[in-house]
């Protein structure tokens, strides 16, 4: 009997197990449960699509802006290159105009000589033209009554300049080239042009820019003299050398160095003792005189 009761009471734990397991219908979401999730995902997807569309639009705008910027950069580069060419051309034109202006100024000043060392009022009451003509005639020991023709003479600069510690130069216009050559040749000698035991320097009237070029190329001209190479100064102020069919020019230190390099490539420097030294040329004119006995125009005081 007791065994039969144990047998009947045994199914109770199985019923508890059955109650612990949920029905399959409760494990799978129903359509009513899926709808909010799908709606949320669709909303998220729509938002992402809008953002992607906005970003895509921004990217396209950036690409367009970059493209326009590149086009502008290309145009600016072309304009820059054009401007560089124009600036280079303008610079070359300016140099050409500068050379022409200096040539004109040199030509205008070619007839002038400067006399330095005369004290102020040395001429006294005498006209400066007569004073300089008489001084030149005595210095060159011309025949009595023979004087160089001078068309203009004047002191250069302001007389009342308190900073001036030396007397003003006298500028004299002597039209005859042969007379100027004779004067400049004799002026290189000592004790020829003397006034009251004071040495008078005579030199050509050269434009300031041309003088600056000559000072800059002083080392170059010294080396040319050591090489026994002839040279001349052009009206434009440039240094000119003709060598074996080549026309060589210099106007600054760099071009002067290139000129020397072109010559030294074929002309070795001579250092032999007893070698005849190169005689310095006159500053103006540029070719040496063959004879010092040049005629002088007759004229009156």
mmCIF file of C-alpha atoms in Angstrom:
data_model
loop_
_atom_site.group_PDB
_atom_site.id
_atom_site.type_symbol
_atom_site.label_atom_id
_atom_site.label_comp_id
_atom_site.label_asym_id
_atom_site.label_seq_id
_atom_site.Cartn_x
_atom_site.Cartn_y
_atom_site.Cartn_z
ATOM 1 C CA UNK A 1 0.000 0.000 0.000
ATOM 2 C CA UNK A 2 2.669 2.404 0.907
ATOM 3 C CA UNK A 3 4.495 1.536 -2.305
ATOM 4 C CA UNK A 4 1.408 2.435 -4.300
ATOM 5 C CA UNK A 5 1.197 5.881 -2.722
ATOM 6 C CA UNK A 6 4.853 6.593 -3.509
ATOM 7 C CA UNK A 7 4.143 5.707 -7.075
ATOM 8 C CA UNK A 8 1.227 8.139 -7.317
ATOM 9 C CA UNK A 9 3.082 10.987 -5.677
ATOM 10 C CA UNK A 10 6.105 10.816 -8.006
ATOM 11 C CA UNK A 11 4.626 12.861 -10.979
ATOM 12 C CA UNK A 12 4.541 16.072 -8.963
ATOM 13 C CA UNK A 13 8.139 17.147 -9.768
ATOM 14 C CA UNK A 14 7.504 16.680 -13.517
ATOM 15 C CA UNK A 15 4.587 19.101 -13.379
ATOM 16 C CA UNK A 16 6.900 21.711 -11.841
ATOM 17 C CA UNK A 17 9.379 21.237 -14.676
ATOM 18 C CA UNK A 18 6.650 21.703 -17.217
ATOM 19 C CA UNK A 19 5.600 24.902 -15.479
ATOM 20 C CA UNK A 20 9.201 26.212 -15.614
ATOM 21 C CA UNK A 21 9.422 25.895 -19.417
ATOM 22 C CA UNK A 22 7.763 28.836 -21.281
ATOM 23 C CA UNK A 23 5.630 28.224 -24.305
ATOM 24 C CA UNK A 24 7.299 28.614 -27.734
ATOM 25 C CA UNK A 25 4.854 31.332 -28.632
ATOM 26 C CA UNK A 26 6.195 33.492 -25.836
ATOM 27 C CA UNK A 27 9.855 33.158 -27.100
ATOM 28 C CA UNK A 28 9.227 34.535 -30.669
ATOM 29 C CA UNK A 29 8.262 38.266 -30.912
ATOM 30 C CA UNK A 30 4.912 38.948 -32.383
ATOM 31 C CA UNK A 31 4.375 41.412 -35.287
ATOM 32 C CA UNK A 32 3.121 43.880 -32.748
ATOM 33 C CA UNK A 33 6.507 43.697 -30.975
ATOM 34 C CA UNK A 34 8.583 43.976 -34.239
ATOM 35 C CA UNK A 35 6.860 47.154 -35.468
ATOM 36 C CA UNK A 36 8.477 49.651 -33.000
ATOM 37 C CA UNK A 37 11.962 48.205 -33.631
ATOM 38 C CA UNK A 38 11.592 48.354 -37.408
ATOM 39 C CA UNK A 39 10.246 51.873 -37.186
ATOM 40 C CA UNK A 40 13.240 52.913 -35.074
ATOM 41 C CA UNK A 41 15.697 51.298 -37.472
ATOM 42 C CA UNK A 42 13.982 52.907 -40.444
ATOM 43 C CA UNK A 43 14.116 56.258 -38.706
ATOM 44 C CA UNK A 44 17.828 55.771 -37.995
ATOM 45 C CA UNK A 45 18.414 54.731 -41.593
ATOM 46 C CA UNK A 46 16.558 57.761 -42.909
ATOM 47 C CA UNK A 47 18.599 60.028 -40.620
ATOM 48 C CA UNK A 48 21.840 58.450 -41.773
ATOM 49 C CA UNK A 49 20.796 58.808 -45.404
ATOM 50 C CA UNK A 50 20.076 62.486 -44.821
ATOM 51 C CA UNK A 51 23.468 62.978 -43.180
ATOM 52 C CA UNK A 52 25.237 61.070 -45.951
ATOM 53 C CA UNK A 53 23.397 63.165 -48.522
ATOM 54 C CA UNK A 54 24.394 66.344 -46.691
ATOM 55 C CA UNK A 55 28.021 65.208 -46.430
ATOM 56 C CA UNK A 56 28.025 64.254 -50.095
ATOM 57 C CA UNK A 57 26.705 67.687 -50.985
ATOM 58 C CA UNK A 58 29.417 69.295 -48.842
ATOM 59 C CA UNK A 59 32.095 67.145 -50.496
ATOM 60 C CA UNK A 60 30.861 68.166 -53.940
ATOM 61 C CA UNK A 61 30.912 71.812 -52.880
ATOM 62 C CA UNK A 62 34.462 71.396 -51.594
ATOM 63 C CA UNK A 63 35.509 69.703 -54.840
ATOM 64 C CA UNK A 64 33.969 72.531 -56.832
ATOM 65 C CA UNK A 65 35.695 75.113 -54.642
ATOM 66 C CA UNK A 66 39.028 73.302 -55.026
ATOM 67 C CA UNK A 67 38.543 73.108 -58.772
ATOM 68 C CA UNK A 68 37.788 76.819 -58.951
ATOM 69 C CA UNK A 69 40.746 77.563 -56.685
ATOM 70 C CA UNK A 70 43.039 75.490 -58.935
ATOM 71 C CA UNK A 71 41.778 77.336 -61.998
ATOM 72 C CA UNK A 72 42.429 80.653 -60.270
ATOM 73 C CA UNK A 73 45.869 79.427 -59.214
ATOM 74 C CA UNK A 74 46.676 78.452 -62.803
ATOM 75 C CA UNK A 75 45.505 81.847 -64.030
ATOM 76 C CA UNK A 76 47.541 83.557 -61.296
ATOM 77 C CA UNK A 77 50.602 81.492 -62.258
ATOM 78 C CA UNK A 78 50.209 82.438 -65.899
ATOM 79 C CA UNK A 79 49.778 86.078 -64.932
ATOM 80 C CA UNK A 80 52.819 85.820 -62.686
ATOM 81 C CA UNK A 81 54.935 84.413 -65.492
ATOM 82 C CA UNK A 82 53.642 87.104 -67.824
ATOM 83 C CA UNK A 83 54.394 89.750 -65.216
ATOM 84 C CA UNK A 84 57.896 88.371 -64.762
ATOM 85 C CA UNK A 85 58.489 88.536 -68.487
ATOM 86 C CA UNK A 86 57.069 92.057 -68.577
ATOM 87 C CA UNK A 87 59.229 93.101 -65.618
ATOM 88 C CA UNK A 88 62.299 91.596 -67.276
ATOM 89 C CA UNK A 89 61.480 93.374 -70.531
ATOM 90 C CA UNK A 90 60.844 96.619 -68.644
ATOM 91 C CA UNK A 91 64.178 96.243 -66.844
ATOM 92 C CA UNK A 92 65.984 95.677 -70.134
ATOM 93 C CA UNK A 93 64.252 98.713 -71.627
ATOM 94 C CA UNK A 94 65.236 100.785 -68.614
ATOM 95 C CA UNK A 95 68.862 99.701 -68.998
ATOM 96 C CA UNK A 96 68.728 100.570 -72.689
ATOM 97 C CA UNK A 97 67.246 103.981 -71.964
ATOM 98 C CA UNK A 98 69.813 104.524 -69.199
ATOM 99 C CA UNK A 99 72.649 103.662 -71.576
ATOM 100 C CA UNK A 100 71.265 106.040 -74.193
ATOM 101 C CA UNK A 101 70.857 108.839 -71.673
ATOM 102 C CA UNK A 102 74.396 108.347 -70.439
ATOM 103 C CA UNK A 103 75.669 108.312 -74.021
ATOM 104 C CA UNK A 104 73.855 111.600 -74.706
ATOM 105 C CA UNK A 105 75.224 113.109 -71.494
ATOM 106 C CA UNK A 106 78.738 111.881 -72.315
ATOM 107 C CA UNK A 107 78.479 113.344 -75.798
ATOM 108 C CA UNK A 108 77.338 116.674 -74.392
ATOM 109 C CA UNK A 109 80.179 116.711 -71.865
ATOM 110 C CA UNK A 110 82.808 115.486 -74.323
ATOM 111 C CA UNK A 111 83.926 119.033 -75.154
ATOM 112 C CA UNK A 112 84.389 119.981 -71.491
ATOM 113 C CA UNK A 113 87.499 119.903 -69.352
ATOM 114 C CA UNK A 114 87.689 120.516 -65.628
ATOM 115 C CA UNK A 115 90.484 122.468 -63.963
ATOM 116 C CA UNK A 116 90.971 121.841 -60.262
ATOM 117 C CA UNK A 117 93.201 123.797 -57.914
ATOM 118 C CA UNK A 118 92.665 127.441 -58.838
ATOM 119 C CA UNK A 119 91.936 129.485 -55.717
ATOM 120 C CA UNK A 120 88.672 131.350 -55.610
ATOM 121 C CA UNK A 121 88.922 134.739 -57.344
ATOM 122 C CA UNK A 122 92.247 133.707 -58.909
ATOM 123 C CA UNK A 123 91.054 135.227 -62.166
ATOM 124 C CA UNK A 124 90.509 138.581 -60.468
ATOM 125 C CA UNK A 125 88.543 140.895 -62.704
ATOM 126 C CA UNK A 126 89.501 138.978 -65.835
ATOM 127 C CA UNK A 127 86.898 136.998 -67.696
ATOM 128 C CA UNK A 128 87.157 133.244 -66.935
ATOM 129 C CA UNK A 129 87.390 132.347 -70.627
ATOM 130 C CA UNK A 130 90.346 134.687 -71.122
ATOM 131 C CA UNK A 131 91.907 133.538 -67.844
ATOM 132 C CA UNK A 132 91.806 129.827 -68.762
ATOM 133 C CA UNK A 133 92.867 130.431 -72.374
ATOM 134 C CA UNK A 134 95.908 132.449 -71.220
ATOM 135 C CA UNK A 135 96.767 129.810 -68.593
ATOM 136 C CA UNK A 136 96.672 126.984 -71.178
ATOM 137 C CA UNK A 137 98.704 128.956 -73.716
ATOM 138 C CA UNK A 138 101.451 129.635 -71.157
ATOM 139 C CA UNK A 139 101.481 126.067 -69.848
ATOM 140 C CA UNK A 140 101.792 124.616 -73.350
ATOM 141 C CA UNK A 141 104.246 127.368 -74.363
ATOM 142 C CA UNK A 142 102.280 128.332 -77.421
ATOM 143 C CA UNK A 143 103.441 131.077 -79.688
ATOM 144 C CA UNK A 144 102.623 134.590 -78.637
ATOM 145 C CA UNK A 145 99.100 135.538 -79.629
ATOM 146 C CA UNK A 146 98.006 131.878 -80.032
ATOM 147 C CA UNK A 147 95.275 130.775 -77.630
ATOM 148 C CA UNK A 148 92.946 127.759 -77.558
ATOM 149 C CA UNK A 149 89.347 128.483 -78.480
ATOM 150 C CA UNK A 150 87.126 128.276 -75.382
ATOM 151 C CA UNK A 151 83.419 128.881 -75.820
ATOM 152 C CA UNK A 152 82.366 128.635 -72.171
ATOM 153 C CA UNK A 153 83.976 128.758 -68.730
ATOM 154 C CA UNK A 154 82.459 128.864 -65.243
ATOM 155 C CA UNK A 155 82.993 127.754 -61.677
ATOM 156 C CA UNK A 156 81.083 124.612 -60.706
ATOM 157 C CA UNK A 157 78.974 124.646 -57.568
ATOM 158 C CA UNK A 158 77.751 127.218 -55.102
ATOM 159 C CA UNK A 159 80.234 129.801 -53.900
ATOM 160 C CA UNK A 160 78.513 130.168 -50.522
ATOM 161 C CA UNK A 161 78.741 126.485 -49.564
ATOM 162 C CA UNK A 162 80.147 126.585 -46.013
ATOM 163 C CA UNK A 163 81.056 122.881 -46.153
ATOM 164 C CA UNK A 164 83.393 123.441 -49.068
ATOM 165 C CA UNK A 165 87.026 123.413 -47.938
ATOM 166 C CA UNK A 166 88.566 123.428 -51.414
ATOM 167 C CA UNK A 167 88.093 125.923 -54.238
ATOM 168 C CA UNK A 168 85.485 125.163 -56.858
ATOM 169 C CA UNK A 169 86.503 123.525 -60.127
ATOM 170 C CA UNK A 170 86.458 125.525 -63.341
ATOM 171 C CA UNK A 171 84.586 123.953 -66.244
ATOM 172 C CA UNK A 172 85.765 125.001 -69.691
ATOM 173 C CA UNK A 173 84.270 124.017 -73.051
ATOM 174 C CA UNK A 174 86.968 123.457 -75.692
ATOM 175 C CA UNK A 175 85.359 122.351 -78.982
ATOM 176 C CA UNK A 176 88.536 121.157 -80.722
ATOM 177 C CA UNK A 177 89.211 117.488 -79.951
ATOM 178 C CA UNK A 178 92.898 117.778 -80.838
ATOM 179 C CA UNK A 179 93.379 120.608 -78.385
ATOM 180 C CA UNK A 180 91.680 118.654 -75.607
ATOM 181 C CA UNK A 181 93.897 115.671 -76.333
ATOM 182 C CA UNK A 182 96.997 117.808 -76.170
ATOM 183 C CA UNK A 183 95.912 119.367 -72.877
ATOM 184 C CA UNK A 184 95.057 116.013 -71.288
ATOM 185 C CA UNK A 185 98.311 114.470 -72.449
ATOM 186 C CA UNK A 186 100.379 117.287 -70.999
ATOM 187 C CA UNK A 187 98.304 117.268 -67.813
ATOM 188 C CA UNK A 188 99.681 113.819 -66.989
ATOM 189 C CA UNK A 189 103.119 115.322 -66.608
ATOM 190 C CA UNK A 190 104.222 117.139 -63.489
ATOM 191 C CA UNK A 191 104.941 120.863 -63.354
ATOM 192 C CA UNK A 192 103.159 121.668 -66.617
ATOM 193 C CA UNK A 193 99.904 123.157 -65.408
ATOM 194 C CA UNK A 194 101.000 125.214 -62.417
ATOM 195 C CA UNK A 195 99.502 128.377 -60.977
ATOM 196 C CA UNK A 196 101.410 130.271 -58.291
ATOM 197 C CA UNK A 197 103.470 127.148 -57.510
ATOM 198 C CA UNK A 198 100.237 125.160 -57.108
ATOM 199 C CA UNK A 199 99.673 122.068 -59.270
ATOM 200 C CA UNK A 200 96.485 122.315 -61.337
ATOM 201 C CA UNK A 201 94.748 119.045 -62.189
ATOM 202 C CA UNK A 202 92.996 118.757 -65.538
ATOM 203 C CA UNK A 203 90.550 115.973 -66.325
ATOM 204 C CA UNK A 204 87.587 115.345 -68.619
ATOM 205 C CA UNK A 205 83.993 116.048 -67.661
ATOM 206 C CA UNK A 206 82.573 112.549 -67.256
ATOM 207 C CA UNK A 207 79.019 111.800 -66.045
ATOM 208 C CA UNK A 208 78.753 110.725 -62.425
ATOM 209 C CA UNK A 209 77.316 107.294 -63.273
ATOM 210 C CA UNK A 210 80.148 106.651 -65.739
ATOM 211 C CA UNK A 211 82.696 107.616 -63.075
ATOM 212 C CA UNK A 212 81.066 105.194 -60.656
ATOM 213 C CA UNK A 213 81.378 102.399 -63.207
ATOM 214 C CA UNK A 214 85.065 103.222 -63.686
ATOM 215 C CA UNK A 215 85.663 103.132 -59.946
ATOM 216 C CA UNK A 216 83.867 99.794 -59.708
ATOM 217 C CA UNK A 217 85.965 98.334 -62.547
ATOM 218 C CA UNK A 218 89.265 99.745 -61.314
ATOM 219 C CA UNK A 219 90.567 96.265 -60.397
ATOM 220 C CA UNK A 220 89.496 94.961 -63.806
ATOM 221 C CA UNK A 221 91.313 97.726 -65.706
ATOM 222 C CA UNK A 222 94.477 97.153 -63.643
ATOM 223 C CA UNK A 223 94.482 93.492 -64.635
ATOM 224 C CA UNK A 224 93.862 94.425 -68.267
ATOM 225 C CA UNK A 225 96.881 96.712 -68.111
ATOM 226 C CA UNK A 226 98.970 93.902 -66.622
ATOM 227 C CA UNK A 227 97.843 91.651 -69.489
ATOM 228 C CA UNK A 228 98.751 94.367 -72.032
ATOM 229 C CA UNK A 229 95.165 94.219 -73.245
ATOM 230 C CA UNK A 230 93.781 97.347 -74.864
ATOM 231 C CA UNK A 231 90.385 98.591 -73.727
ATOM 232 C CA UNK A 232 88.195 101.653 -73.979
ATOM 233 C CA UNK A 233 85.277 103.308 -72.263
ATOM 234 C CA UNK A 234 82.120 103.585 -74.315
ATOM 235 C CA UNK A 235 79.857 106.661 -74.228
ATOM 236 C CA UNK A 236 77.347 104.507 -72.346
ATOM 237 C CA UNK A 237 79.931 104.174 -69.563
ATOM 238 C CA UNK A 238 80.653 100.498 -70.203
ATOM 239 C CA UNK A 239 84.111 98.986 -70.480
ATOM 240 C CA UNK A 240 84.768 97.542 -73.934
ATOM 241 C CA UNK A 241 87.388 95.032 -75.066
ATOM 242 C CA UNK A 242 87.775 93.574 -78.540
ATOM 243 C CA UNK A 243 89.658 90.281 -78.466
ATOM 244 C CA UNK A 244 89.965 87.770 -81.307
ATOM 245 C CA UNK A 245 86.656 88.713 -82.890
ATOM 246 C CA UNK A 246 84.841 88.884 -79.540
ATOM 247 C CA UNK A 247 83.121 92.029 -78.299
ATOM 248 C CA UNK A 248 83.393 91.957 -74.507
ATOM 249 C CA UNK A 249 81.615 94.412 -72.222
ATOM 250 C CA UNK A 250 81.584 95.097 -68.484
ATOM 251 C CA UNK A 251 79.662 97.516 -66.307
ATOM 252 C CA UNK A 252 79.963 96.005 -62.817
ATOM 253 C CA UNK A 253 82.193 93.665 -60.811
ATOM 254 C CA UNK A 254 80.425 90.494 -61.976
ATOM 255 C CA UNK A 255 80.601 91.320 -65.688
ATOM 256 C CA UNK A 256 84.180 92.534 -65.202
ATOM 257 C CA UNK A 257 85.131 89.175 -63.706
ATOM 258 C CA UNK A 258 83.507 87.331 -66.611
ATOM 259 C CA UNK A 259 85.427 89.525 -69.060
ATOM 260 C CA UNK A 260 88.725 88.666 -67.348
ATOM 261 C CA UNK A 261 87.862 84.969 -67.298
ATOM 262 C CA UNK A 262 87.200 85.076 -71.045
ATOM 263 C CA UNK A 263 90.616 86.642 -71.619
ATOM 264 C CA UNK A 264 92.586 84.605 -69.093
ATOM 265 C CA UNK A 265 91.333 81.404 -70.659
ATOM 266 C CA UNK A 266 93.710 82.119 -73.546
ATOM 267 C CA UNK A 267 95.995 84.920 -72.341
ATOM 268 C CA UNK A 268 98.412 83.972 -69.514
ATOM 269 C CA UNK A 269 99.491 86.696 -67.099
ATOM 270 C CA UNK A 270 103.047 87.869 -67.678
ATOM 271 C CA UNK A 271 105.341 88.310 -64.695
ATOM 272 C CA UNK A 272 108.726 88.514 -66.383
ATOM 273 C CA UNK A 273 111.122 91.014 -64.879
ATOM 274 C CA UNK A 274 112.183 93.785 -67.149
ATOM 275 C CA UNK A 275 109.032 93.433 -69.217
ATOM 276 C CA UNK A 276 107.902 96.745 -70.653
ATOM 277 C CA UNK A 277 105.111 98.061 -68.481
ATOM 278 C CA UNK A 278 101.753 98.962 -69.914
ATOM 279 C CA UNK A 279 101.410 102.694 -70.317
ATOM 280 C CA UNK A 280 98.185 103.975 -68.883
ATOM 281 C CA UNK A 281 95.753 105.430 -71.378
ATOM 282 C CA UNK A 282 94.331 108.857 -71.149
ATOM 283 C CA UNK A 283 90.928 108.895 -69.506
ATOM 284 C CA UNK A 284 89.615 110.759 -72.522
ATOM 285 C CA UNK A 285 90.144 110.460 -75.401
ATOM 286 C CA UNK A 286 90.604 106.725 -75.392
ATOM 287 C CA UNK A 287 93.319 106.248 -77.981
ATOM 288 C CA UNK A 288 96.956 107.278 -77.369
ATOM 289 C CA UNK A 289 98.342 110.248 -79.262
ATOM 290 C CA UNK A 290 100.883 109.651 -81.974
ATOM 291 C CA UNK A 291 102.305 113.137 -81.731
ATOM 292 C CA UNK A 292 102.153 115.896 -79.159
ATOM 293 C CA UNK A 293 102.670 118.538 -81.829
ATOM 294 C CA UNK A 294 99.034 119.174 -82.549
ATOM 295 C CA UNK A 295 97.846 122.450 -84.016
ATOM 296 C CA UNK A 296 95.924 124.870 -81.849
ATOM 297 C CA UNK A 297 93.378 127.249 -83.290
ATOM 298 C CA UNK A 298 94.346 130.866 -83.210
ATOM 299 C CA UNK A 299 92.104 133.242 -81.359
ATOM 300 C CA UNK A 300 92.075 136.479 -79.472
ATOM 301 C CA UNK A 301 91.414 137.170 -75.856
#
